[in-house]
CSV table of C-alpha atoms in Angstrom, one decimal:
chain,number,residue,atom,x,y,z
A,1,MET,CA,-7.9,140.2,290.9
A,2,SER,CA,-6.7,139.3,287.6
A,3,CYS,CA,-8.3,136.5,288.3
A,4,LEU,CA,-12.2,137.5,288.8
A,5,PHE,CA,-11.3,139.1,285.9
A,6,MET,CA,-10.8,136.6,283.6
A,7,PHE,CA,-14.3,134.1,285.4
A,8,TYR,CA,-15.8,137.3,284.7
A,9,PHE,CA,-14.8,137.6,281.2
A,10,GLY,CA,-15.3,133.6,280.6
A,11,LEU,CA,-18.9,134.2,282.2
A,12,ASN,CA,-20.4,137.2,280.1
A,13,MET,CA,-18.6,135.0,277.2
A,14,PHE,CA,-20.4,132.1,278.0
A,15,PHE,CA,-23.5,134.1,277.7
A,16,MET,CA,-22.9,135.8,274.6
A,17,LEU,CA,-21.8,133.0,272.3
A,18,LYS,CA,-24.6,130.6,271.9
A,19,LYS,CA,-24.5,130.0,267.6
A,20,HIS,CA,-22.2,126.7,268.1
A,21,VAL,CA,-21.6,124.1,270.6
A,22,LEU,CA,-17.9,124.2,270.1
A,23,MET,CA,-17.7,128.0,271.1
A,24,LEU,CA,-19.4,127.2,274.2
A,25,LEU,CA,-17.1,123.8,275.1
A,26,LEU,CA,-14.3,126.5,274.4
A,27,THR,CA,-15.0,129.0,277.3
A,28,LEU,CA,-15.7,126.1,279.2
A,29,GLU,CA,-12.4,125.4,279.4
A,30,PHE,CA,-11.1,128.2,279.9
A,31,LEU,CA,-13.7,128.7,283.1
A,32,VAL,CA,-12.2,125.9,284.5
A,33,LEU,CA,-8.6,126.9,284.0
A,34,THR,CA,-9.9,130.6,285.5
A,35,ILE,CA,-10.2,128.5,288.5
A,36,LEU,CA,-7.3,126.0,288.0
A,37,LEU,CA,-5.4,129.5,288.2
A,38,MET,CA,-6.8,130.8,291.1
A,39,LEU,CA,-6.4,127.3,292.9
A,40,LEU,CA,-3.0,127.8,292.7
A,41,ASN,CA,-2.7,131.0,293.5
A,42,PHE,CA,-5.1,130.0,297.5
A,43,LEU,CA,-3.2,127.1,297.4
A,44,MET,CA,0.5,128.7,297.0
A,45,ASN,CA,-0.9,131.1,299.8
A,46,PHE,CA,-1.5,130.0,302.4
A,47,MET,CA,1.2,126.7,301.8
A,48,PHE,CA,-1.6,123.6,301.9
A,49,ASP,CA,-0.3,120.4,300.1
A,50,GLY,CA,-0.6,120.2,296.1
A,51,MET,CA,-2.5,117.1,295.8
A,52,ILE,CA,-5.7,118.8,295.3
A,53,LEU,CA,-4.2,120.5,292.1
A,54,ILE,CA,-3.6,116.4,290.3
A,55,TYR,CA,-7.2,116.0,292.0
A,56,PHE,CA,-8.1,119.2,290.1
A,57,ILE,CA,-6.3,118.6,286.7
A,58,ILE,CA,-7.4,115.5,286.8
A,59,VAL,CA,-11.2,115.9,287.0
A,60,MET,CA,-10.5,119.1,284.0
A,61,VAL,CA,-9.4,116.1,281.4
A,62,CYS,CA,-12.0,113.8,282.5
A,63,GLU,CA,-14.8,116.9,281.9
A,64,GLY,CA,-12.6,118.0,278.7
A,65,VAL,CA,-12.7,114.8,276.9
A,66,MET,CA,-16.3,114.2,277.1
A,67,GLY,CA,-17.1,117.2,276.2
A,68,LEU,CA,-15.3,115.8,272.9
A,69,VAL,CA,-17.2,112.6,273.0
A,70,LEU,CA,-20.3,114.5,273.4
A,71,LEU,CA,-19.4,117.1,270.5
A,72,THR,CA,-18.4,114.1,268.3
A,73,LEU,CA,-21.9,112.2,268.9
A,74,LEU,CA,-23.7,115.6,268.5
A,75,VAL,CA,-22.2,116.1,265.4
A,76,ARG,CA,-22.4,112.2,263.6
A,77,SER,CA,-26.5,112.3,264.7
A,78,HIS,CA,-27.6,116.1,263.5
A,79,GLY,CA,-24.7,117.1,260.8
A,80,SER,CA,-23.3,120.4,262.7
A,81,ASP,CA,-23.3,122.0,266.0
A,82,TYR,CA,-25.1,124.9,265.9
A,83,THR,CA,-27.5,125.2,269.1
A,84,LYS,CA,-30.3,126.5,267.0
A,85,SER,CA,-30.7,123.4,264.8
A,86,LEU,CA,-30.9,121.0,267.2
A,87,MET,CA,-34.1,119.8,268.5
A,88,VAL,CA,-32.3,118.5,271.2
A,89,PHE,CA,-35.6,118.9,273.6
A,90,SER,CA,-37.9,117.4,271.1
A,91,CYS,CA,-37.9,113.6,272.4
């Protein structure tokens, strides 16, 4: 039950914090960690193989690195990570 509360709290914070891209990335990482915790609880309750956890952690790390790379490119090209000052859709 606490995992669902954490997931709801993370989604709530994701939709409320829209000022900085870094805060959005941090809340996404919190949501992924909560999903990892729920997956761990599910696998422990039903005694499944834990190999899927390794795959999920690999995907989680790749997603985090990709977010940081995109944030770095965004800051270098636009000068800040404010979402209001970005003109992403003006291509």
